[in-house]
mmCIF file with all atom_site columns, C-alpha atoms in Angstrom:
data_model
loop_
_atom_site.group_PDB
_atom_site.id
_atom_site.type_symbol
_atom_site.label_atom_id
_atom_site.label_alt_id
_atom_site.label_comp_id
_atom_site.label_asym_id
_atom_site.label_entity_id
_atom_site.label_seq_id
_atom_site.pdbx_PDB_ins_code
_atom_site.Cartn_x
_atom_site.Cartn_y
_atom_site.Cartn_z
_atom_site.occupancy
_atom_site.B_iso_or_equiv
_atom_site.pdbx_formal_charge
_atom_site.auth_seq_id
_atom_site.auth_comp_id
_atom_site.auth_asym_id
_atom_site.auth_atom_id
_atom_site.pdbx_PDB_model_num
ATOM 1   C CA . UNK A 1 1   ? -156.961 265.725 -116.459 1.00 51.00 ? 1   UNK A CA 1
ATOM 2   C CA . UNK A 1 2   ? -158.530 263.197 -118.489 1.00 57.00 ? 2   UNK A CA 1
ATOM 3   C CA . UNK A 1 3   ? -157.734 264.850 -121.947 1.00 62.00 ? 3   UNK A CA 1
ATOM 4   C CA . UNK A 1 4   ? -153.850 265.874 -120.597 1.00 67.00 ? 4   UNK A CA 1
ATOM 5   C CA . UNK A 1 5   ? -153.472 261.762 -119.844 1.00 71.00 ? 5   UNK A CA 1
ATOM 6   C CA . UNK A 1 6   ? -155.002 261.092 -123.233 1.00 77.00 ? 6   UNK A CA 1
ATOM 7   C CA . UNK A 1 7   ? -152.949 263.543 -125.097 1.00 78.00 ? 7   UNK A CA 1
ATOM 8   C CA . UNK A 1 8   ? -149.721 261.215 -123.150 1.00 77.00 ? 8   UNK A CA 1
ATOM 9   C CA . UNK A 1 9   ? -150.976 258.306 -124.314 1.00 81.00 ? 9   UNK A CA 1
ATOM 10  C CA . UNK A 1 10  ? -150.845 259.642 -128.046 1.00 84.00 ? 10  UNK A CA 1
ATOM 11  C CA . UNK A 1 11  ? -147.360 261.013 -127.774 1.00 81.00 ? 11  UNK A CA 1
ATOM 12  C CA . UNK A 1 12  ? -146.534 257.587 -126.503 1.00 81.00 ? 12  UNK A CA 1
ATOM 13  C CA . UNK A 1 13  ? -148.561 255.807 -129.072 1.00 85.00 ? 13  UNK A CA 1
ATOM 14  C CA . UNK A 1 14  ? -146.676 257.589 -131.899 1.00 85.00 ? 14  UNK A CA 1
ATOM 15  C CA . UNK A 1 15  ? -143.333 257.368 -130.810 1.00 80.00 ? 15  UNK A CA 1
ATOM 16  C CA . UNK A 1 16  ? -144.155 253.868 -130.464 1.00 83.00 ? 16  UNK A CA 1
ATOM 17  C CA . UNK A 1 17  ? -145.540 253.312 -134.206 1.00 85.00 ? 17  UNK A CA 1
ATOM 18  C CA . UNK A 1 18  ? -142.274 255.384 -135.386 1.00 82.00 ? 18  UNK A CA 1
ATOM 19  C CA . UNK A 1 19  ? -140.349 252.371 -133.746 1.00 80.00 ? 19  UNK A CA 1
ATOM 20  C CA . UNK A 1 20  ? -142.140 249.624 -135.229 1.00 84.00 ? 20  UNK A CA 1
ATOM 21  C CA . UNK A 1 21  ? -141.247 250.609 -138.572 1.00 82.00 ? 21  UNK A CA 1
ATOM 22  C CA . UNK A 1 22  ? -137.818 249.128 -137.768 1.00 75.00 ? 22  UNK A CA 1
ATOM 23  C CA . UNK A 1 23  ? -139.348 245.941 -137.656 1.00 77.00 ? 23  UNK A CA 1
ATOM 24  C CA . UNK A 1 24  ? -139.859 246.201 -141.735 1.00 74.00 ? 24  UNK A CA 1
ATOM 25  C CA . UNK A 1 25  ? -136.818 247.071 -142.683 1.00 70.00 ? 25  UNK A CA 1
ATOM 26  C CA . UNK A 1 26  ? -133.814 249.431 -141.820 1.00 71.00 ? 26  UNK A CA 1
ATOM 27  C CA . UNK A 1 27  ? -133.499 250.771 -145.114 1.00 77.00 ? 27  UNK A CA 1
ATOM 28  C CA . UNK A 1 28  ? -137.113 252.614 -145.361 1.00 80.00 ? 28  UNK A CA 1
ATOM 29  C CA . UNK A 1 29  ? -136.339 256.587 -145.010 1.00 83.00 ? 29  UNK A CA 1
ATOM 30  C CA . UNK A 1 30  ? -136.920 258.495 -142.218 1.00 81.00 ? 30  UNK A CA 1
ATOM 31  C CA . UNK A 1 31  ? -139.744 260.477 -143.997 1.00 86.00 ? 31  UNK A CA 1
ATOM 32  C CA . UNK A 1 32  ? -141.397 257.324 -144.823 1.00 86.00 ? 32  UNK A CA 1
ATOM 33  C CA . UNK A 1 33  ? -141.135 256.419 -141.370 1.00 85.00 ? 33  UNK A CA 1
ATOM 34  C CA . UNK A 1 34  ? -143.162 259.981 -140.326 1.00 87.00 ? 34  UNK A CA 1
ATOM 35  C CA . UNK A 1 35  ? -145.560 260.129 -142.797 1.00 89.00 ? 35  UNK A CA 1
ATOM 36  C CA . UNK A 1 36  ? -146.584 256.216 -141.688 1.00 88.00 ? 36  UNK A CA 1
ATOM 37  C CA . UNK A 1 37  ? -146.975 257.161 -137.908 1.00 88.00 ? 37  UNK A CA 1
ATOM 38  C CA . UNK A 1 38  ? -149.064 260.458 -139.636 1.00 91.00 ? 38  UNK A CA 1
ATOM 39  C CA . UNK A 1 39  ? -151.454 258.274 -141.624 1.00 91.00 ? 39  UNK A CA 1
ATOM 40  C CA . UNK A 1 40  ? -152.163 256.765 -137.735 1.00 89.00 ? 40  UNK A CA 1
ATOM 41  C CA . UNK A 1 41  ? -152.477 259.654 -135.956 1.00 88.00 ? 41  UNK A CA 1
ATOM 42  C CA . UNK A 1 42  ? -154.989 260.651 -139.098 1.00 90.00 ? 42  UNK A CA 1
ATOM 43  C CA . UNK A 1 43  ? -156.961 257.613 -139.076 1.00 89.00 ? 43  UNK A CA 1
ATOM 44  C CA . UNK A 1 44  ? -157.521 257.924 -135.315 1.00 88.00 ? 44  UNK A CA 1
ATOM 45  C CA . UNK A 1 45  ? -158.642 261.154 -136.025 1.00 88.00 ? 45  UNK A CA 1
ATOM 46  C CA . UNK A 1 46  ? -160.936 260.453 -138.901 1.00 88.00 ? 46  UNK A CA 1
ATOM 47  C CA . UNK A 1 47  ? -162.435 257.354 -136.480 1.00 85.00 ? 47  UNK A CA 1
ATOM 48  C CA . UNK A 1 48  ? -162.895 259.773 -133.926 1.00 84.00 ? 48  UNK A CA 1
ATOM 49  C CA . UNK A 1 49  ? -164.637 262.590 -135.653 1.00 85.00 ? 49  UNK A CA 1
ATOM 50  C CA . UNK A 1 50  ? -166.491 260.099 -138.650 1.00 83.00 ? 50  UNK A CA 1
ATOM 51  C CA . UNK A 1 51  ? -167.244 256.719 -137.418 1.00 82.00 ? 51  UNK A CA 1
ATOM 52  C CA . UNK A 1 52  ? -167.892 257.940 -133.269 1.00 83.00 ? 52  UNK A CA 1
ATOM 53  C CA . UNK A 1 53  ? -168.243 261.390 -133.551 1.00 76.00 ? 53  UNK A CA 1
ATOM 54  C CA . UNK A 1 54  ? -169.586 263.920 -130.853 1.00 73.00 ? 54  UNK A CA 1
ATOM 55  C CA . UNK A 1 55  ? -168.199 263.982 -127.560 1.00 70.00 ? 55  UNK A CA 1
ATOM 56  C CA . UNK A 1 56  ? -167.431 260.528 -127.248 1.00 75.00 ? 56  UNK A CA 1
ATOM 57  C CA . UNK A 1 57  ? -164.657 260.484 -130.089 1.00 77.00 ? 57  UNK A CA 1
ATOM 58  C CA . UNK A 1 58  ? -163.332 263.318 -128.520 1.00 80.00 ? 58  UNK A CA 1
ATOM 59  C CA . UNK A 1 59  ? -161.241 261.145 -126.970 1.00 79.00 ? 59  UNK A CA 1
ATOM 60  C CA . UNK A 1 60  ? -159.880 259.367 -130.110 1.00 81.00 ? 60  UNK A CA 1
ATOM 61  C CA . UNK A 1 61  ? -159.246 262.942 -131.185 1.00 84.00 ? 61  UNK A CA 1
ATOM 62  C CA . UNK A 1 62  ? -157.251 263.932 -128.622 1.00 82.00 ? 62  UNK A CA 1
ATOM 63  C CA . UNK A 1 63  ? -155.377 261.132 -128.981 1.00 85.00 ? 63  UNK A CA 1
ATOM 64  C CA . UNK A 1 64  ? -154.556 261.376 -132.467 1.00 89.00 ? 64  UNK A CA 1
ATOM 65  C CA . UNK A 1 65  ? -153.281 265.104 -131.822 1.00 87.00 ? 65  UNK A CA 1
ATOM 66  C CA . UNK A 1 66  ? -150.205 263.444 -129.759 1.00 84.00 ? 66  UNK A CA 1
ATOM 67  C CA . UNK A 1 67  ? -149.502 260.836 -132.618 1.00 88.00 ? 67  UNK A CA 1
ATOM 68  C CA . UNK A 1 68  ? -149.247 263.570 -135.415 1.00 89.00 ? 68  UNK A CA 1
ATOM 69  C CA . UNK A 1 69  ? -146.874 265.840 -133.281 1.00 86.00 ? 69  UNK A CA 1
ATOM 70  C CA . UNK A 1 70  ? -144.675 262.735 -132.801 1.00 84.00 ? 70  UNK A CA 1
ATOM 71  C CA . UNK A 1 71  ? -144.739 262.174 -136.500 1.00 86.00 ? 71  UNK A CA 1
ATOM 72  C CA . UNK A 1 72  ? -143.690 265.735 -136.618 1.00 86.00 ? 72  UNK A CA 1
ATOM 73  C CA . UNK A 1 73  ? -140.756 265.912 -134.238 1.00 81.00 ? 73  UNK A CA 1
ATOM 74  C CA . UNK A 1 74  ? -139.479 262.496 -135.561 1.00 80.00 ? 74  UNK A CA 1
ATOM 75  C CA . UNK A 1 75  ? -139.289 264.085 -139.075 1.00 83.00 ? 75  UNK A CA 1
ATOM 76  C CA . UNK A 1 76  ? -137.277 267.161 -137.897 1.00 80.00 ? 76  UNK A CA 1
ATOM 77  C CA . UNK A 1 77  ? -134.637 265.060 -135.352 1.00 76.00 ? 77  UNK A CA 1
ATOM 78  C CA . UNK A 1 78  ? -134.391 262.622 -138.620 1.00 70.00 ? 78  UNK A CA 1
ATOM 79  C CA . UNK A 1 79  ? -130.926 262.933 -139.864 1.00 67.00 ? 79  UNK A CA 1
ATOM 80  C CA . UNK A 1 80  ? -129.341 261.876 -135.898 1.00 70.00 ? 80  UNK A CA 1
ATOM 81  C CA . UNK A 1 81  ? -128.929 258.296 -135.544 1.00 68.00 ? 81  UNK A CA 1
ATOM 82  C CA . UNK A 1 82  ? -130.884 255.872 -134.569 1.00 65.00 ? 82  UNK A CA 1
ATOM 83  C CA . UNK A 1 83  ? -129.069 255.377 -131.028 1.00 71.00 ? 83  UNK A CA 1
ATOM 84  C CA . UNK A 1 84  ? -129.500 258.999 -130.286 1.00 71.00 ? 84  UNK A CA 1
ATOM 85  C CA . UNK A 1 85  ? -133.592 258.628 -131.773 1.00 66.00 ? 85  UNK A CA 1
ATOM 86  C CA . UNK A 1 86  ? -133.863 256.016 -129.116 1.00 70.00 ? 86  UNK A CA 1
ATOM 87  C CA . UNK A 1 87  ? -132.103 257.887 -126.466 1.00 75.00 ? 87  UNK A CA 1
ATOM 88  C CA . UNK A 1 88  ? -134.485 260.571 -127.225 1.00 70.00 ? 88  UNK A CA 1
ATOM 89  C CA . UNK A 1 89  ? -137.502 258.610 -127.526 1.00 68.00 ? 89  UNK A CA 1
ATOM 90  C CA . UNK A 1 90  ? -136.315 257.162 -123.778 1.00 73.00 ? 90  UNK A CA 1
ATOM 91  C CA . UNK A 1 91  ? -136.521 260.572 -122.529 1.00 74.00 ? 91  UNK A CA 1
ATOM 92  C CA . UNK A 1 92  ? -139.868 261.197 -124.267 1.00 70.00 ? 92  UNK A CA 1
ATOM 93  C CA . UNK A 1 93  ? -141.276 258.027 -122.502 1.00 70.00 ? 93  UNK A CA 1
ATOM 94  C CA . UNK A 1 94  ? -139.827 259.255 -119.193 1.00 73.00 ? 94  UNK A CA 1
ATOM 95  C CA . UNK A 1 95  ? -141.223 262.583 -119.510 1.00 72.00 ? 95  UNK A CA 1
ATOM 96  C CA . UNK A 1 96  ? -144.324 260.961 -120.420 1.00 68.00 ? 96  UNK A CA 1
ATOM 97  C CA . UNK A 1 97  ? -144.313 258.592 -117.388 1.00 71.00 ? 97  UNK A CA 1
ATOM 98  C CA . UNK A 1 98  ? -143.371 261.914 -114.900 1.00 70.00 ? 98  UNK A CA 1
ATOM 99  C CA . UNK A 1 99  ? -145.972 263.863 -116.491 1.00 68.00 ? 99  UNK A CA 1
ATOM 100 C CA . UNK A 1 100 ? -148.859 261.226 -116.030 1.00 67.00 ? 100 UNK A CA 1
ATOM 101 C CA . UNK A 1 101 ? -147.531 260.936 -112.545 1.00 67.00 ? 101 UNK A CA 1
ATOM 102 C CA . UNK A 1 102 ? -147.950 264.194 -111.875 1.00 65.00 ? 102 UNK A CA 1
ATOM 103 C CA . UNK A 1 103 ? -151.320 264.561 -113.893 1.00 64.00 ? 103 UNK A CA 1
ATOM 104 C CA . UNK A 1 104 ? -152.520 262.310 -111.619 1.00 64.00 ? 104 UNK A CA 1
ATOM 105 C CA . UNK A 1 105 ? -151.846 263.626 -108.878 1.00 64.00 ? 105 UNK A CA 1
ATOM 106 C CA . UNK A 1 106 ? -153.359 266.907 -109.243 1.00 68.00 ? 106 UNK A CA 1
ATOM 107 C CA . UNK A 1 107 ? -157.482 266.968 -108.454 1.00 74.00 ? 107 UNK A CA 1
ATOM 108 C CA . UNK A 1 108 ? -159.526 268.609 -110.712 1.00 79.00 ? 108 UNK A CA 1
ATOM 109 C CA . UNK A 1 109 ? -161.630 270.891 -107.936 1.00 85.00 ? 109 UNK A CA 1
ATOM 110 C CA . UNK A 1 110 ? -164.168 273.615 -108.152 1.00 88.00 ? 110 UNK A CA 1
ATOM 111 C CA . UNK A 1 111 ? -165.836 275.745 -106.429 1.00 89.00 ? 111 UNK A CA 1
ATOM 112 C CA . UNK A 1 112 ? -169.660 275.756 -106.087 1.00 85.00 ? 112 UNK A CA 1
ATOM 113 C CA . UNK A 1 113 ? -171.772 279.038 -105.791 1.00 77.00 ? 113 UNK A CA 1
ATOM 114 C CA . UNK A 1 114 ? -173.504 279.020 -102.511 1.00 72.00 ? 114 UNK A CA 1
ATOM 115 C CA . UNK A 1 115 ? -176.453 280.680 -103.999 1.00 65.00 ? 115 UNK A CA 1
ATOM 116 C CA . UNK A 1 116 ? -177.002 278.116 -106.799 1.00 59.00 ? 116 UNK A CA 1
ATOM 117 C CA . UNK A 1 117 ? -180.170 276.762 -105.921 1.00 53.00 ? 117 UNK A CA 1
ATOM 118 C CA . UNK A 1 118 ? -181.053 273.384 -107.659 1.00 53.00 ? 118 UNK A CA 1
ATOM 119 C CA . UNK A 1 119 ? -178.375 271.415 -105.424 1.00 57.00 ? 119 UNK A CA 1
ATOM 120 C CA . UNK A 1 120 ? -178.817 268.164 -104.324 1.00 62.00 ? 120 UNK A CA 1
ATOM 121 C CA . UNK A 1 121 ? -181.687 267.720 -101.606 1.00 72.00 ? 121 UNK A CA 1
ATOM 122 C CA . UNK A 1 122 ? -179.414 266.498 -99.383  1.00 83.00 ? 122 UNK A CA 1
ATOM 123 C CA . UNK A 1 123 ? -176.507 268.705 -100.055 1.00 86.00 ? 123 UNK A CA 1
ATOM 124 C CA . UNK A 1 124 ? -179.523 271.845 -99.526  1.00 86.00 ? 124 UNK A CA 1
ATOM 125 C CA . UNK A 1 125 ? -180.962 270.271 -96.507  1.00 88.00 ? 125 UNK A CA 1
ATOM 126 C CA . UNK A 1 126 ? -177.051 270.152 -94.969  1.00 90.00 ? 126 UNK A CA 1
ATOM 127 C CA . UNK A 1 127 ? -176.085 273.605 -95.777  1.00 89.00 ? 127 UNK A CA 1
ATOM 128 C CA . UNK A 1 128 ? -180.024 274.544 -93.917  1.00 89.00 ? 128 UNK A CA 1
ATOM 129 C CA . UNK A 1 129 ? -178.297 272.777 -90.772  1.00 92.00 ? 129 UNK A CA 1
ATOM 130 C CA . UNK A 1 130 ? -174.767 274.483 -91.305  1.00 91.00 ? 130 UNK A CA 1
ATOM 131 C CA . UNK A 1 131 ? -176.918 278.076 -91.019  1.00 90.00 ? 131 UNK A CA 1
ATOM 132 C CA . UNK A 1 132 ? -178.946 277.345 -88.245  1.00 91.00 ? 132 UNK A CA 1
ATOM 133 C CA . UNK A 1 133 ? -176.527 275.703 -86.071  1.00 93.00 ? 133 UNK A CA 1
ATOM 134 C CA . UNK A 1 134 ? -173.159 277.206 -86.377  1.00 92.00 ? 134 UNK A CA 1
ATOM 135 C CA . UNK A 1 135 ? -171.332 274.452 -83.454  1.00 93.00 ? 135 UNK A CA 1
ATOM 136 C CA . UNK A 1 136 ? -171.411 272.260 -86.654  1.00 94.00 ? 136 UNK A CA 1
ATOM 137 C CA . UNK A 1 137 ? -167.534 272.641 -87.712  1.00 95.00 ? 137 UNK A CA 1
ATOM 138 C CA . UNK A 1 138 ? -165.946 270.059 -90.164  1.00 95.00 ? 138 UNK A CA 1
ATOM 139 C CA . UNK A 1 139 ? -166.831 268.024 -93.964  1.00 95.00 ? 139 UNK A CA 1
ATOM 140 C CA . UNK A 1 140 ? -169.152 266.232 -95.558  1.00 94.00 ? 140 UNK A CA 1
ATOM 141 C CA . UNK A 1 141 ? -168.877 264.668 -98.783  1.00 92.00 ? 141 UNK A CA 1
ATOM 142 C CA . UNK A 1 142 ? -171.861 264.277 -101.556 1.00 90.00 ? 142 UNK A CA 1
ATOM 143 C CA . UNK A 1 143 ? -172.098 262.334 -104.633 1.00 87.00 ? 143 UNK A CA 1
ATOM 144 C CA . UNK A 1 144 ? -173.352 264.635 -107.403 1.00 84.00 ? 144 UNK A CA 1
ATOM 145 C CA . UNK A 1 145 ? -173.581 264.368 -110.751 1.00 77.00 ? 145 UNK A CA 1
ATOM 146 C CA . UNK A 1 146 ? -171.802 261.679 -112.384 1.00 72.00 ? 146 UNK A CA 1
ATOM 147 C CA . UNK A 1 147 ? -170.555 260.032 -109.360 1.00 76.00 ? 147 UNK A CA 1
ATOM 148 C CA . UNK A 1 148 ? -168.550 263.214 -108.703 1.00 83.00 ? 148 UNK A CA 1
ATOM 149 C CA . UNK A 1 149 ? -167.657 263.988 -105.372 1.00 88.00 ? 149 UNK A CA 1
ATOM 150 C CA . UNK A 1 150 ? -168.868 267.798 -103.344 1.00 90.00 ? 150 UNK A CA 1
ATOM 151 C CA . UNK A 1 151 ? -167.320 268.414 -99.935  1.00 92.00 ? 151 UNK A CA 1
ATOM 152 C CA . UNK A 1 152 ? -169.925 270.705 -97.726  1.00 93.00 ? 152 UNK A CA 1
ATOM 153 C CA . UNK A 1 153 ? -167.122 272.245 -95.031  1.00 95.00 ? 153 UNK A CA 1
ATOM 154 C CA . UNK A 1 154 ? -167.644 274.655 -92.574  1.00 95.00 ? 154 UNK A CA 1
ATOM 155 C CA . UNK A 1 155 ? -165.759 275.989 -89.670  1.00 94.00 ? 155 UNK A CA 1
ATOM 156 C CA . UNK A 1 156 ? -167.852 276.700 -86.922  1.00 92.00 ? 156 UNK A CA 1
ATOM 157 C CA . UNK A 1 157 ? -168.979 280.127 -85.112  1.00 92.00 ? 157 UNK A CA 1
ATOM 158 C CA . UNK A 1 158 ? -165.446 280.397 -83.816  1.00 91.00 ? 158 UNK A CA 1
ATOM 159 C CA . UNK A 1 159 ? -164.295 281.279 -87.304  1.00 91.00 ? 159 UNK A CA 1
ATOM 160 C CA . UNK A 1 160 ? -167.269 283.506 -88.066  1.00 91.00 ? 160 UNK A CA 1
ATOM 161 C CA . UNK A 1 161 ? -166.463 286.711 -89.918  1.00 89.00 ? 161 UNK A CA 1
ATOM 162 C CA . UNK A 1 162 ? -163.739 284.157 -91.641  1.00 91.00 ? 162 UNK A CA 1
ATOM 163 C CA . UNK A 1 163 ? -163.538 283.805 -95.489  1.00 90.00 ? 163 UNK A CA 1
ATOM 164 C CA . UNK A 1 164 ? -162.231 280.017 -96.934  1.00 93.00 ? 164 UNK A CA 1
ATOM 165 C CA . UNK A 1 165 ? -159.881 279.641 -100.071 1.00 93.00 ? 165 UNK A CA 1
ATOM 166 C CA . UNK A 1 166 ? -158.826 276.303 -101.496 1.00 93.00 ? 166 UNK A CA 1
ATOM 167 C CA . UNK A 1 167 ? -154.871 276.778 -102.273 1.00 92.00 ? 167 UNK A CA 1
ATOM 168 C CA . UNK A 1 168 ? -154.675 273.299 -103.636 1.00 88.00 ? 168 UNK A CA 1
ATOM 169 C CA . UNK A 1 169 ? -156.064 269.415 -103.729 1.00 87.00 ? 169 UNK A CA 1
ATOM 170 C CA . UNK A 1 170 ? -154.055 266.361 -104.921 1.00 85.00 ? 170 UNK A CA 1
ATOM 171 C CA . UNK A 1 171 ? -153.961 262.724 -104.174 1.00 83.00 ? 171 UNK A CA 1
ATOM 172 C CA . UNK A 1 172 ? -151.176 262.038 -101.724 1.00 81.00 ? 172 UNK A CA 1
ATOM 173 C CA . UNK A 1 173 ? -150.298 258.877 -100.702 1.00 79.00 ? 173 UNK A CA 1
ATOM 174 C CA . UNK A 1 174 ? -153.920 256.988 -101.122 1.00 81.00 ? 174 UNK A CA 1
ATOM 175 C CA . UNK A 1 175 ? -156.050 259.751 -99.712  1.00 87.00 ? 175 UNK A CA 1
ATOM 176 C CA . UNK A 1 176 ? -156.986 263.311 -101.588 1.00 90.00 ? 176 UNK A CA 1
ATOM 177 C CA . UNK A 1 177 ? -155.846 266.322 -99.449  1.00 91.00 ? 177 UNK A CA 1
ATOM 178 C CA . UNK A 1 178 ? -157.820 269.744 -99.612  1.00 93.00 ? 178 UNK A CA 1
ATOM 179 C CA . UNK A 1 179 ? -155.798 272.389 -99.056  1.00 93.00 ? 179 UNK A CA 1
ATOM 180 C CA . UNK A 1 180 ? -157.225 275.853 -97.777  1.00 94.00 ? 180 UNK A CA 1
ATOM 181 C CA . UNK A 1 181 ? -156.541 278.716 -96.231  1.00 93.00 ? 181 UNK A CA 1
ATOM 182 C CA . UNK A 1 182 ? -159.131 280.863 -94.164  1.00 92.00 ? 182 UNK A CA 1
ATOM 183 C CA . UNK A 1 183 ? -158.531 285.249 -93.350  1.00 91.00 ? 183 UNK A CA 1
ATOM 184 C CA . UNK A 1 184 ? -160.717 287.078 -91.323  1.00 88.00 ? 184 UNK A CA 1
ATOM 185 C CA . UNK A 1 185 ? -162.815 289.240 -93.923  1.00 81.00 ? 185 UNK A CA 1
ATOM 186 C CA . UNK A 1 186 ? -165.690 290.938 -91.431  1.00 80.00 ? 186 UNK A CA 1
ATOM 187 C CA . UNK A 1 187 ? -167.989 287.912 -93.797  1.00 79.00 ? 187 UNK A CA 1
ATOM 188 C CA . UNK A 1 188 ? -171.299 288.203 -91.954  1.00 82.00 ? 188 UNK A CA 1
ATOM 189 C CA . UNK A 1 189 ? -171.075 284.580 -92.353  1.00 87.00 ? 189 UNK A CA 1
ATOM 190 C CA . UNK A 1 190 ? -172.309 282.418 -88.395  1.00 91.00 ? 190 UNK A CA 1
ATOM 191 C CA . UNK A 1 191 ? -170.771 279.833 -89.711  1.00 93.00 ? 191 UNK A CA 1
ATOM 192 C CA . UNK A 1 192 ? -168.444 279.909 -92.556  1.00 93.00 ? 192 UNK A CA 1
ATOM 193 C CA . UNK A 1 193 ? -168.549 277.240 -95.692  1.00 93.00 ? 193 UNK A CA 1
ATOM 194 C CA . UNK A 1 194 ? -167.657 276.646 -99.150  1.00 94.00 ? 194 UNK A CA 1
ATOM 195 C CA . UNK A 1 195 ? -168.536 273.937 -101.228 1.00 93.00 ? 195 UNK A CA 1
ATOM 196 C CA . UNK A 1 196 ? -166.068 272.091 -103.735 1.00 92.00 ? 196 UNK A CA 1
ATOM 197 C CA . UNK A 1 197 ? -166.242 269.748 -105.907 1.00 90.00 ? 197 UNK A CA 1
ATOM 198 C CA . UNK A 1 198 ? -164.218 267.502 -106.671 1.00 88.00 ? 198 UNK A CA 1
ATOM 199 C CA . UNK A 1 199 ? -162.411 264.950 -109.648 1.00 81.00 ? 199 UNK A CA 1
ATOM 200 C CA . UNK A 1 200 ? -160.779 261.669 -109.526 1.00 76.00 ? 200 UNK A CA 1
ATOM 201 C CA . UNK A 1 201 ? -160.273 261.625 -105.614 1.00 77.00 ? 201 UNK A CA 1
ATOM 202 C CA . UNK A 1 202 ? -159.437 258.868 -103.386 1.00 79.00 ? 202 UNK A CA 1
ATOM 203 C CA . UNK A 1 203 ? -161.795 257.343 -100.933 1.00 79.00 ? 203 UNK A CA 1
ATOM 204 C CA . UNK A 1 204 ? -160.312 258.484 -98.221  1.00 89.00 ? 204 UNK A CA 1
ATOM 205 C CA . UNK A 1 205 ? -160.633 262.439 -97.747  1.00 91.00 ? 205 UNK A CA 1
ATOM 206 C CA . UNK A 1 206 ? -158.823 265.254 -95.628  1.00 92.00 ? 206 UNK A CA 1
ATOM 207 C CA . UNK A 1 207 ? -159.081 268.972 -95.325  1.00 95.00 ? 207 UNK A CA 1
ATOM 208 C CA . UNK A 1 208 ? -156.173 271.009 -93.906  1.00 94.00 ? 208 UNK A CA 1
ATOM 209 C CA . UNK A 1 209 ? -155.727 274.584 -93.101  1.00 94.00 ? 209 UNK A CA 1
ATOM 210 C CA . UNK A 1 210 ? -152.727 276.220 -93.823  1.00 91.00 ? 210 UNK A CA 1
ATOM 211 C CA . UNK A 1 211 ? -152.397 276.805 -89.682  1.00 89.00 ? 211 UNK A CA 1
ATOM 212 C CA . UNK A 1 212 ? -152.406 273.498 -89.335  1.00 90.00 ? 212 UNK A CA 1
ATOM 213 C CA . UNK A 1 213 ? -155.966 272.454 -88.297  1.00 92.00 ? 213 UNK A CA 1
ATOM 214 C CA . UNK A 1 214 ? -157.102 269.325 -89.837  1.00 93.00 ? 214 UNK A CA 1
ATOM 215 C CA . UNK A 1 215 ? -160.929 269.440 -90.046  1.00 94.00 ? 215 UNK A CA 1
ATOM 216 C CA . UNK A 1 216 ? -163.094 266.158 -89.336  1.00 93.00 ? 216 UNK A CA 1
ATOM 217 C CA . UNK A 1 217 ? -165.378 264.452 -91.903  1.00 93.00 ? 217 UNK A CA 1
ATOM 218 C CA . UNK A 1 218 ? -168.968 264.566 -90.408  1.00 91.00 ? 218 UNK A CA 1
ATOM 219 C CA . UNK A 1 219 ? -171.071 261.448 -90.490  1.00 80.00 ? 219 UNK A CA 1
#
């Protein structure tokens, strides 16, 4: 999501530079105009990849991507007017705005293999509990690597021989919703789980099966 928001921001940033170069004059051609918002979308690139480098001008780079393709659709739209440029640089900024909006909304999840086993301690030392006592039936959230968040859910040994599939997670209204959907499979499984982890979620977290149950976070 990060890189998608960053790519926004460089669409944004070169439509942006494109209109500043009204500011100098009226008269300057509308190639003159592209190839200045190019030599930024360039320069953030060179920064990126020269003076940071690695992963941390990635960034930068992905940026700058956003910049030069603005430069490049304002050079082929250049022979409308500048009323219908703006009108089309309003719709840009709106589909920029919507497509952020959305961005955001969507959680980056994935799903953990169960037999991985260099897991957190206490994530390992839950999962031990899940196995041996299948009444436990609900969520519990760990903070893993990088202050990213894994939910631990099971459903209890009423759902055993049950298989669980995440359909979807996004933030909603201030709280991230995990979306899933469980089928009887004949899994040899006690007490069913899955692990997922999760991106940019909210503090508040809730799990909800596609029949409706809403599973509680255990303390």
């Amino acid at each position: 999501m990060m890189f998608s928001i960053l790519f926004l921001i460089g669409l944004l940033i070169g439509s942006v530079s494109y209109v500043i170069t009204y500011m100098y004059g009226k008269e300057i051609s509308n190639v003159k105009r592209s190839i200045a918002v190019t030599v930024v979308g360039v320069i953030s690139l060179i920064v990126s990849m020269v003076v940071i480098g690695g992963f941390e001008g990635m960034p930068f780079g992905v940026m700058s991507a956003g910049i030069i393709l603005m430069a490049i659709v304002f050079f082929l739209i250049g022979k409308i007017g500048f009323l219908r440029k703006t009108v089309i640089l309003g719709v840009v900024v709106y589909a920029l705005i919507y497509a952020a909006y959305i961005d955001y909304n969507q959680v980056n999840y994935w799903i953990d293999d169960k037999t991985v086993q260099d897991q957190d301690g206490n994530i390992l030392a839950h999962l031990h509990n899940i196995e041996t006592d299948t009444s436990i039936k609900g969520f519990k959230v760990f903070t893993i690597m990088e202050g990213q968040k894994e939910i631990a859910l099971s459903l209890g040994e009423k759902m055993a021989g049950n298989r669980i599939e995440v359909t979807d997670v996004e933030n909603k209204e201030g709280q991230t919703e995990v979306h899933i959907r469980t089928t009887y499979n004949q899994s040899e499984e006690k007490n069913p789980y899955i692990l997922v982890g999760l991106d940019n979620e909210e503090s508040e977290i809730v799990v909800i099966d596609t029949d409706g149950t809403v599973y509680e976070e255990l303390k």
